[in-house]
PDB file of C-alpha atoms and ligand atoms in Angstrom:
ATOM      1  CA  MET A   2      -7.167   6.451  21.498  1.00  0.00           C
ATOM      2  CA  PRO A   3      -4.584   4.806  24.133  1.00  0.00           C
ATOM      3  CA  THR A   4      -1.729   3.963  22.039  1.00  0.00           C
ATOM      4  CA  PRO A   5      -2.303   2.315  19.443  1.00  0.00           C
ATOM      5  CA  ILE A   6      -0.977  -1.452  18.555  1.00  0.00           C
ATOM      6  CA  VAL A   7      -1.411  -0.772  14.540  1.00  0.00           C
ATOM      7  CA  ASP A   8      -0.648   2.554  12.989  1.00  0.00           C
ATOM      8  CA  VAL A   9      -3.013   2.102   9.392  1.00  0.00           C
ATOM      9  CA  VAL A  10      -1.709   4.037   6.872  1.00  0.00           C
ATOM     10  CA  PHE A  11      -4.130   5.002   3.997  1.00  0.00           C
ATOM     11  CA  PRO A  12      -2.501   7.665   1.648  1.00  0.00           C
ATOM     12  CA  CYS A  13      -5.885   9.715  -0.087  1.00  0.00           C
ATOM     13  CA  LEU A  14      -6.793  11.594  -2.539  1.00  0.00           C
ATOM     14  CA  ASN A  15     -10.309  12.690  -3.172  1.00  0.00           C
ATOM     15  CA  GLU A  16     -11.400  10.005  -1.300  1.00  0.00           C
ATOM     16  CA  GLU A  17     -14.866  11.611   0.371  1.00  0.00           C
ATOM     17  CA  GLY A  18     -17.351   9.001  -0.883  1.00  0.00           C
ATOM     18  CA  ALA A  19     -15.013   5.703   0.665  1.00  0.00           C
ATOM     19  CA  LEU A  20     -13.791   7.280   3.853  1.00  0.00           C
ATOM     20  CA  PRO A  21     -16.955   6.820   5.828  1.00  0.00           C
ATOM     21  CA  TRP A  22     -17.168   3.259   5.581  1.00  0.00           C
ATOM     22  CA  VAL A  23     -13.948   2.687   5.431  1.00  0.00           C
ATOM     23  CA  LEU A  24     -13.011   4.787   8.973  1.00  0.00           C
ATOM     24  CA  SER A  25     -15.652   2.580  10.371  1.00  0.00           C
ATOM     25  CA  ARG A  26     -14.129  -0.569   9.423  1.00  0.00           C
ATOM     26  CA  LEU A  27     -10.804  -0.280  11.402  1.00  0.00           C
ATOM     27  CA  PRO A  28     -10.090  -3.007  14.199  1.00  0.00           C
ATOM     28  CA  GLU A  29      -9.529  -1.938  17.859  1.00  0.00           C
ATOM     29  CA  GLY A  30      -6.054  -0.612  18.711  1.00  0.00           C
ATOM     30  CA  TYR A  31      -5.933   0.025  14.786  1.00  0.00           C
ATOM     31  CA  ARG A  32      -5.448   4.015  14.646  1.00  0.00           C
ATOM     32  CA  ALA A  33      -6.232   5.481  11.334  1.00  0.00           C
ATOM     33  CA  ILE A  34      -3.228   7.844   9.558  1.00  0.00           C
ATOM     34  CA  VAL A  35      -5.086   9.571   6.301  1.00  0.00           C
ATOM     35  CA  VAL A  36      -2.944  10.843   4.165  1.00  0.00           C
ATOM     36  CA  ASP A  37      -4.164  13.728   2.679  1.00  0.00           C
ATOM     37  CA  ASN A  38      -2.852  14.570  -0.544  1.00  0.00           C
ATOM     38  CA  GLY A  39      -4.159  17.856  -2.159  1.00  0.00           C
ATOM     39  CA  SER A  40      -7.355  16.926  -2.496  1.00  0.00           C
ATOM     40  CA  THR A  41      -9.967  18.839  -3.724  1.00  0.00           C
ATOM     41  CA  ASP A  42     -13.593  17.542  -2.311  1.00  0.00           C
ATOM     42  CA  ARG A  43     -14.201  16.975   1.193  1.00  0.00           C
ATOM     43  CA  SER A  44     -11.911  14.002   2.380  1.00  0.00           C
ATOM     44  CA  ALA A  45      -9.461  15.532   5.176  1.00  0.00           C
ATOM     45  CA  GLU A  46     -12.648  17.083   6.921  1.00  0.00           C
ATOM     46  CA  VAL A  47     -14.654  13.710   6.289  1.00  0.00           C
ATOM     47  CA  ALA A  48     -11.842  12.243   8.059  1.00  0.00           C
ATOM     48  CA  LEU A  49     -11.570  14.605  10.687  1.00  0.00           C
ATOM     49  CA  GLU A  50     -15.133  13.795  11.312  1.00  0.00           C
ATOM     50  CA  HIS A  51     -14.556   9.842  11.383  1.00  0.00           C
ATOM     51  CA  GLY A  52     -11.611  10.045  14.532  1.00  0.00           C
ATOM     52  CA  ALA A  53      -8.448  10.241  11.956  1.00  0.00           C
ATOM     53  CA  LEU A  54      -5.627  11.796  12.388  1.00  0.00           C
ATOM     54  CA  VAL A  55      -5.131  13.679   8.715  1.00  0.00           C
ATOM     55  CA  VAL A  56      -1.809  14.099   7.931  1.00  0.00           C
ATOM     56  CA  THR A  57      -1.443  16.956   4.726  1.00  0.00           C
ATOM     57  CA  GLU A  58       1.438  16.203   2.610  1.00  0.00           C
ATOM     58  CA  PRO A  59       1.788  18.761  -0.335  1.00  0.00           C
ATOM     59  CA  ILE A  60       3.948  16.837  -2.429  1.00  0.00           C
ATOM     60  CA  ARG A  61       2.049  15.036  -4.701  1.00  0.00           C
ATOM     61  CA  GLY A  62       1.947  11.008  -5.595  1.00  0.00           C
ATOM     62  CA  PHE A  63       1.836   8.071  -3.766  1.00  0.00           C
ATOM     63  CA  GLY A  64       4.982   7.574  -2.492  1.00  0.00           C
ATOM     64  CA  SER A  65       5.229  10.686  -0.956  1.00  0.00           C
ATOM     65  CA  ALA A  66       2.057   9.894   1.232  1.00  0.00           C
ATOM     66  CA  ALA A  67       3.120   7.096   2.490  1.00  0.00           C
ATOM     67  CA  HIS A  68       5.918   8.342   3.897  1.00  0.00           C
ATOM     68  CA  ALA A  69       4.733  10.739   5.460  1.00  0.00           C
ATOM     69  CA  GLY A  70       2.014   8.413   7.010  1.00  0.00           C
ATOM     70  CA  LEU A  71       5.466   6.419   7.715  1.00  0.00           C
ATOM     71  CA  THR A  72       6.870   8.975   9.101  1.00  0.00           C
ATOM     72  CA  ALA A  73       4.050  10.019  11.284  1.00  0.00           C
ATOM     73  CA  ALA A  74       3.125   6.677  12.907  1.00  0.00           C
ATOM     74  CA  THR A  75       3.913   5.488  16.353  1.00  0.00           C
ATOM     75  CA  ALA A  76       2.929   2.667  16.982  1.00  0.00           C
ATOM     76  CA  PRO A  77       4.875  -0.986  17.078  1.00  0.00           C
ATOM     77  CA  ILE A  78       3.912  -1.868  13.794  1.00  0.00           C
ATOM     78  CA  VAL A  79       2.657   0.279  10.378  1.00  0.00           C
ATOM     79  CA  ALA A  80       0.023  -1.718   8.171  1.00  0.00           C
ATOM     80  CA  PHE A  81      -0.772   0.460   4.345  1.00  0.00           C
ATOM     81  CA  CYS A  82      -4.258   0.681   2.975  1.00  0.00           C
ATOM     82  CA  ASP A  83      -5.540   2.085   0.551  1.00  0.00           C
ATOM     83  CA  ALA A  84      -8.801   4.624   1.446  1.00  0.00           C
ATOM     84  CA  ASP A  85     -10.718   3.751  -1.959  1.00  0.00           C
ATOM     85  CA  ALA A  86     -12.795   1.117  -0.553  1.00  0.00           C
ATOM     86  CA  SER A  87     -11.842  -1.775  -2.640  1.00  0.00           C
ATOM     87  CA  MET A  88     -10.202  -3.387   0.807  1.00  0.00           C
ATOM     88  CA  ASP A  89     -12.096  -4.292   4.015  1.00  0.00           C
ATOM     89  CA  PRO A  90     -10.678  -2.826   6.567  1.00  0.00           C
ATOM     90  CA  ALA A  91     -11.595  -5.404   8.601  1.00  0.00           C
ATOM     91  CA  ASP A  92      -9.188  -7.794   6.488  1.00  0.00           C
ATOM     92  CA  LEU A  93      -6.371  -5.890   8.664  1.00  0.00           C
ATOM     93  CA  PRO A  94      -5.244  -8.016  10.873  1.00  0.00           C
ATOM     94  CA  LYS A  95      -5.038 -10.908   8.289  1.00  0.00           C
ATOM     95  CA  VAL A  96      -1.356  -9.474   7.174  1.00  0.00           C
ATOM     96  CA  VAL A  97      -1.099  -7.625  10.818  1.00  0.00           C
ATOM     97  CA  ASP A  98      -1.033 -11.227  12.933  1.00  0.00           C
ATOM     98  CA  PRO A  99       1.865 -12.949  11.905  1.00  0.00           C
ATOM     99  CA  VAL A 100       3.622  -9.700  12.115  1.00  0.00           C
ATOM    100  CA  ARG A 101       2.757  -9.428  15.553  1.00  0.00           C
ATOM    101  CA  ALA A 102       2.800 -13.252  15.763  1.00  0.00           C
ATOM    102  CA  GLY A 103       6.955 -12.531  14.915  1.00  0.00           C
ATOM    103  CA  THR A 104       6.338 -15.577  12.002  1.00  0.00           C
ATOM    104  CA  SER A 105       6.590 -13.335   9.259  1.00  0.00           C
ATOM    105  CA  ASP A 106       8.359  -9.442   8.567  1.00  0.00           C
ATOM    106  CA  LEU A 107       5.558  -8.522   5.797  1.00  0.00           C
ATOM    107  CA  VAL A 108       3.288  -9.857   5.151  1.00  0.00           C
ATOM    108  CA  LEU A 109       0.849  -8.900   1.594  1.00  0.00           C
ATOM    109  CA  GLY A 110      -2.578  -8.704   0.800  1.00  0.00           C
ATOM    110  CA  ARG A 111      -2.675 -10.905  -1.926  1.00  0.00           C
ATOM    111  CA  ARG A 112      -5.953  -9.954  -3.597  1.00  0.00           C
ATOM    112  CA  LYS A 113      -9.362 -11.748  -3.812  1.00  0.00           C
ATOM    113  CA  PRO A 114     -11.281 -10.218  -6.316  1.00  0.00           C
ATOM    114  CA  THR A 115     -14.861 -10.164  -5.006  1.00  0.00           C
ATOM    115  CA  THR A 116     -17.298  -9.640  -8.782  1.00  0.00           C
ATOM    116  CA  ARG A 117     -15.480 -10.268 -11.914  1.00  0.00           C
ATOM    117  CA  GLY A 118     -16.214  -6.420 -11.839  1.00  0.00           C
ATOM    118  CA  ALA A 119     -13.894  -6.118  -8.860  1.00  0.00           C
ATOM    119  CA  TRP A 120     -10.391  -5.668 -10.598  1.00  0.00           C
ATOM    120  CA  PRO A 121     -10.160  -4.678 -14.591  1.00  0.00           C
ATOM    121  CA  ILE A 122      -8.522  -7.156 -17.024  1.00  0.00           C
ATOM    122  CA  HIS A 123      -6.019  -5.176 -18.067  1.00  0.00           C
ATOM    123  CA  ALA A 124      -4.758  -4.069 -13.814  1.00  0.00           C
ATOM    124  CA  ARG A 125      -5.099  -7.652 -13.429  1.00  0.00           C
ATOM    125  CA  ILE A 126      -3.134  -8.786 -15.727  1.00  0.00           C
ATOM    126  CA  ALA A 127      -0.621  -5.982 -15.634  1.00  0.00           C
ATOM    127  CA  ASN A 128      -0.058  -7.408 -11.994  1.00  0.00           C
ATOM    128  CA  ARG A 129       0.676 -10.636 -13.103  1.00  0.00           C
ATOM    129  CA  ALA A 130       3.355  -9.492 -15.542  1.00  0.00           C
ATOM    130  CA  LEU A 131       4.931  -7.510 -12.664  1.00  0.00           C
ATOM    131  CA  ALA A 132       4.953 -10.992  -9.984  1.00  0.00           C
ATOM    132  CA  LEU A 133       6.654 -12.114 -12.847  1.00  0.00           C
ATOM    133  CA  LEU A 134       9.168  -9.450 -13.596  1.00  0.00           C
ATOM    134  CA  MET A 135       9.067  -9.636  -9.688  1.00  0.00           C
ATOM    135  CA  ARG A 136       9.884 -13.585  -9.639  1.00  0.00           C
ATOM    136  CA  ARG A 137      12.954 -12.791 -11.631  1.00  0.00           C
ATOM    137  CA  ALA A 138      14.427 -10.247 -10.389  1.00  0.00           C
ATOM    138  CA  THR A 139      14.288 -11.376  -6.868  1.00  0.00           C
ATOM    139  CA  GLY A 140      13.644 -16.040  -6.893  1.00  0.00           C
ATOM    140  CA  ILE A 141      11.051 -15.342  -4.913  1.00  0.00           C
ATOM    141  CA  THR A 142       7.072 -16.148  -5.742  1.00  0.00           C
ATOM    142  CA  PHE A 143       4.648 -13.531  -5.744  1.00  0.00           C
ATOM    143  CA  SER A 144       1.188 -13.852  -6.810  1.00  0.00           C
ATOM    144  CA  ASP A 145       0.452 -10.716  -6.455  1.00  0.00           C
ATOM    145  CA  LEU A 146       1.489  -6.532  -5.349  1.00  0.00           C
ATOM    146  CA  GLY A 147      -1.464  -5.865  -2.986  1.00  0.00           C
ATOM    147  CA  PRO A 148      -1.310  -2.635  -1.385  1.00  0.00           C
ATOM    148  CA  MET A 149      -2.838  -3.790   1.864  1.00  0.00           C
ATOM    149  CA  ARG A 150       0.713  -4.907   4.007  1.00  0.00           C
ATOM    150  CA  ALA A 151       2.028  -4.805   7.254  1.00  0.00           C
ATOM    151  CA  ALA A 152       5.437  -4.738   9.140  1.00  0.00           C
ATOM    152  CA  ARG A 153       6.962  -3.628  12.287  1.00  0.00           C
ATOM    153  CA  ARG A 154       7.897   0.454  12.122  1.00  0.00           C
ATOM    154  CA  ASP A 155      11.105   0.493  12.902  1.00  0.00           C
ATOM    155  CA  ALA A 156      11.795  -1.481  10.573  1.00  0.00           C
ATOM    156  CA  VAL A 157      10.406  -0.154   7.234  1.00  0.00           C
ATOM    157  CA  VAL A 158      11.643   2.722   8.444  1.00  0.00           C
ATOM    158  CA  ALA A 159      15.076   1.450   8.675  1.00  0.00           C
ATOM    159  CA  LEU A 160      14.803   0.317   4.541  1.00  0.00           C
ATOM    160  CA  ASP A 161      14.519   3.919   3.814  1.00  0.00           C
ATOM    161  CA  LEU A 162      12.616   3.972   1.213  1.00  0.00           C
ATOM    162  CA  ARG A 163      12.925   6.705  -1.657  1.00  0.00           C
ATOM    163  CA  ASP A 164      10.622   6.669  -4.357  1.00  0.00           C
ATOM    164  CA  ARG A 165       7.666   9.046  -3.650  1.00  0.00           C
ATOM    165  CA  ARG A 166       5.172   8.006  -6.285  1.00  0.00           C
ATOM    166  CA  SER A 167       3.997   4.954  -7.405  1.00  0.00           C
ATOM    167  CA  GLY A 168       6.990   2.645  -7.253  1.00  0.00           C
ATOM    168  CA  PHE A 169       6.587   3.068  -2.939  1.00  0.00           C
ATOM    169  CA  PRO A 170       5.267  -0.798  -3.153  1.00  0.00           C
ATOM    170  CA  LEU A 171       7.591  -2.477  -4.973  1.00  0.00           C
ATOM    171  CA  GLU A 172      10.491  -0.702  -3.272  1.00  0.00           C
ATOM    172  CA  PHE A 173       9.483  -1.654  -0.042  1.00  0.00           C
ATOM    173  CA  VAL A 174       9.525  -5.965  -1.329  1.00  0.00           C
ATOM    174  CA  LEU A 175      12.695  -5.385  -3.271  1.00  0.00           C
ATOM    175  CA  LYS A 176      14.099  -3.272  -0.395  1.00  0.00           C
ATOM    176  CA  ALA A 177      12.695  -6.019   2.114  1.00  0.00           C
ATOM    177  CA  HIS A 178      13.615  -8.591  -0.318  1.00  0.00           C
ATOM    178  CA  ASN A 179      17.474  -7.598  -0.230  1.00  0.00           C
ATOM    179  CA  ALA A 180      17.512  -7.359   3.356  1.00  0.00           C
ATOM    180  CA  GLY A 181      16.511 -10.989   4.215  1.00  0.00           C
ATOM    181  CA  TRP A 182      13.032 -10.088   4.839  1.00  0.00           C
ATOM    182  CA  ARG A 183      10.619 -12.871   5.552  1.00  0.00           C
ATOM    183  CA  ILE A 184       7.715 -12.343   2.932  1.00  0.00           C
ATOM    184  CA  THR A 185       4.551 -14.038   2.748  1.00  0.00           C
ATOM    185  CA  GLU A 186       1.049 -13.558   1.033  1.00  0.00           C
ATOM    186  CA  VAL A 187      -2.409 -13.885   2.811  1.00  0.00           C
ATOM    187  CA  ASP A 188      -4.846 -13.859   0.820  1.00  0.00           C
ATOM    188  CA  THR A 189      -7.489 -10.372   0.993  1.00  0.00           C
ATOM    189  CA  PRO A 190     -11.208  -9.377  -0.368  1.00  0.00           C
ATOM    190  CA  TYR A 191     -10.789  -7.558  -3.328  1.00  0.00           C
ATOM    191  CA  SER A 192     -14.230  -4.902  -4.766  1.00  0.00           C
ATOM    192  CA  PRO A 193     -14.917  -2.286  -6.763  1.00  0.00           C
ATOM    193  CA  ARG A 194     -13.865   0.835  -5.249  1.00  0.00           C
ATOM    194  CA  VAL A 195     -16.395   3.605  -4.528  1.00  0.00           C
ATOM    195  CA  GLY A 196     -15.440   6.902  -6.539  1.00  0.00           C
ATOM    196  CA  ARG A 197     -12.621   7.231  -9.323  1.00  0.00           C
ATOM    197  CA  SER A 198      -9.089   5.576 -10.292  1.00  0.00           C
ATOM    198  CA  LYS A 199      -6.201   7.328  -9.307  1.00  0.00           C
ATOM    199  CA  VAL A 200      -3.523   4.988 -10.521  1.00  0.00           C
ATOM    200  CA  THR A 201      -4.373   2.329 -12.769  1.00  0.00           C
ATOM    201  CA  GLY A 202      -7.672   3.297 -13.986  1.00  0.00           C
ATOM    202  CA  THR A 203      -6.117   6.477 -15.674  1.00  0.00           C
ATOM    203  CA  LEU A 204      -3.395   6.018 -18.990  1.00  0.00           C
ATOM    204  CA  LYS A 205      -0.940   8.857 -16.804  1.00  0.00           C
ATOM    205  CA  GLY A 206      -1.294   6.262 -13.300  1.00  0.00           C
ATOM    206  CA  THR A 207      -0.418   3.814 -15.583  1.00  0.00           C
ATOM    207  CA  ILE A 208       2.601   5.208 -17.295  1.00  0.00           C
ATOM    208  CA  ILE A 209       4.035   6.967 -14.036  1.00  0.00           C
ATOM    209  CA  ALA A 210       3.210   2.911 -12.540  1.00  0.00           C
ATOM    210  CA  VAL A 211       5.302   1.190 -14.863  1.00  0.00           C
ATOM    211  CA  LYS A 212       7.893   3.897 -15.493  1.00  0.00           C
ATOM    212  CA  ASP A 213       8.570   3.775 -11.620  1.00  0.00           C
ATOM    213  CA  MET A 214       8.281   0.391 -11.146  1.00  0.00           C
ATOM    214  CA  SER A 215      10.736  -0.796 -14.534  1.00  0.00           C
ATOM    215  CA  ARG A 216      13.907   1.714 -13.360  1.00  0.00           C
ATOM    216  CA  LEU A 217      13.555  -0.591  -9.265  1.00  0.00           C
ATOM    217  CA  LEU A 218      13.162  -4.002 -10.991  1.00  0.00           C
ATOM    218  CA  ALA A 219      16.208  -2.950 -13.731  1.00  0.00           C
ATOM    219  CA  ALA A 220      18.068  -1.637 -10.346  1.00  0.00           C
ATOM    220  CA  GLN A 221      17.034  -4.796  -8.418  1.00  0.00           C
ATOM    221  CA  ARG A 222      18.074  -7.036 -11.992  1.00  0.00           C
ATOM    222  CA  ARG A 223      21.243  -5.512 -12.067  1.00  0.00           C
ATOM    223  CA  ALA A 224      23.223  -4.941  -7.900  1.00  0.00           C
ATOM    224  CA  PRO A 225      20.292  -5.091  -5.573  1.00  0.00           C
ATOM    225  CA  ASN A 226      22.421  -2.533  -3.266  1.00  0.00           C
ATOM    226  CA  THR A 227      22.570  -0.245  -5.351  1.00  0.00           C
ATOM    227  CA  LEU A 228      18.506   0.202  -5.449  1.00  0.00           C
ATOM    228  CA  THR A 229      17.320   4.174  -4.385  1.00  0.00           C
TER     229      THR A 229
HETATM  230  N1  GDP B 303      -1.986  10.631  -1.179  1.00  0.00           N
HETATM  231  C1  GDP B 303      -2.084  11.026  -2.486  1.00  0.00           C
HETATM  232  N2  GDP B 303      -3.003   9.525  -2.525  1.00  0.00           N
HETATM  233  C2  GDP B 303      -3.030   8.010  -3.270  1.00  0.00           C
HETATM  234  C3  GDP B 303      -2.477   9.402  -5.196  1.00  0.00           C
HETATM  235  N3  GDP B 303      -2.384   8.639  -6.074  1.00  0.00           N
HETATM  236  C4  GDP B 303      -4.423   7.488  -5.527  1.00  0.00           C
HETATM  237  N4  GDP B 303      -3.648   7.806  -4.138  1.00  0.00           N
HETATM  238  C5  GDP B 303      -5.274   6.730  -3.315  1.00  0.00           C
HETATM  239  O1  GDP B 303      -3.843   5.896  -3.500  1.00  0.00           O
HETATM  240  C6  GDP B 303      -5.050   5.249  -2.881  1.00  0.00           C
HETATM  241  C7  GDP B 303      -4.944   4.163  -4.395  1.00  0.00           C
HETATM  242  O2  GDP B 303      -5.633   4.314  -5.761  1.00  0.00           O
HETATM  243  P1  GDP B 303      -6.442   3.926  -6.330  1.00  0.00           P
HETATM  244  O3  GDP B 303      -6.601   5.787  -7.451  1.00  0.00           O
HETATM  245  O4  GDP B 303      -6.673   3.362  -5.994  1.00  0.00           O
HETATM  246  O5  GDP B 303      -5.698   4.218  -7.718  1.00  0.00           O
HETATM  247  P2  GDP B 303      -6.459   1.574  -8.034  1.00  0.00           P
HETATM  248  O6  GDP B 303      -6.654   1.239  -7.435  1.00  0.00           O
HETATM  249  O7  GDP B 303      -4.697   1.859  -9.001  1.00  0.00           O
HETATM  250  O8  GDP B 303      -6.997   2.507  -9.241  1.00  0.00           O
HETATM  251  C8  GDP B 303      -5.750   5.315  -3.171  1.00  0.00           C
HETATM  252  O9  GDP B 303      -7.010   5.096  -1.471  1.00  0.00           O
HETATM  253  C9  GDP B 303      -5.973   6.809  -3.555  1.00  0.00           C
HETATM  254  O10 GDP B 303      -6.238   8.006  -3.317  1.00  0.00           O
HETATM  255  C10 GDP B 303      -1.693  10.592  -4.502  1.00  0.00           C
HETATM  256  O11 GDP B 303      -1.265  11.140  -5.184  1.00  0.00           O
HETATM  257  N5  GDP B 303      -1.152  10.624  -3.374  1.00  0.00           N
HETATM  258 MG1   MG B 304      -7.813   1.333  -5.520  1.00  0.00          MG
END
């Protein structure tokens, strides 16, 4: 592919079943960077077979994978998307275009369930509570902390994101807010994932996410400039 205009980072842990469809849905000019984080299935091979750049990150954690993907990216714009087929990469221009046009610095996909089963009720409630806490910490009204998002790559690198687990998506938004970024939300369809959930669908994943996010929100309320 000639130089991509958008690099799309896909954190990936055992998503061999979802990857063929996910990687077939990328718009032209978008390059997939699949960050394999010790998958025990054929995720890495499947990603390669479907034309993705595969990055191997031995240290476990969503943030660890997201950071490795960001480091590997070279395009002027970087986007993030889950690799579980819950979100359609064909929708990526919805978050990318406002960044390309210079009308927004960070665009977040606000998840709109396509079926009743797409978004478990506990995850929906947790996310709503999180959006309220984010509003309290920042003054901005968010409706979701969606994983699909886009921004200028050099600007994201400059945010110096440190979380290597489940706090990464939240730290990203808080630091962007603290840096004065224009943050906007757009609606993106959200469908039932292919395969098994690793984060909000498991007790361990949920506990880690709550722990990581609580720490970040507390730091933000105390002193935003100390957020690390
Ligand atoms: N690389 C990597 N990817 C992860 C990890 N945990 C989750 N993911 C990926 O992050 C995305 C979101 O995780 P998912 O299990 O769908 O969480 P959920 O949406 O809360 O159920 C998927 O693409 C996963 O494969 C991890 O520790 N490392
Ligand atoms: Mg998911």
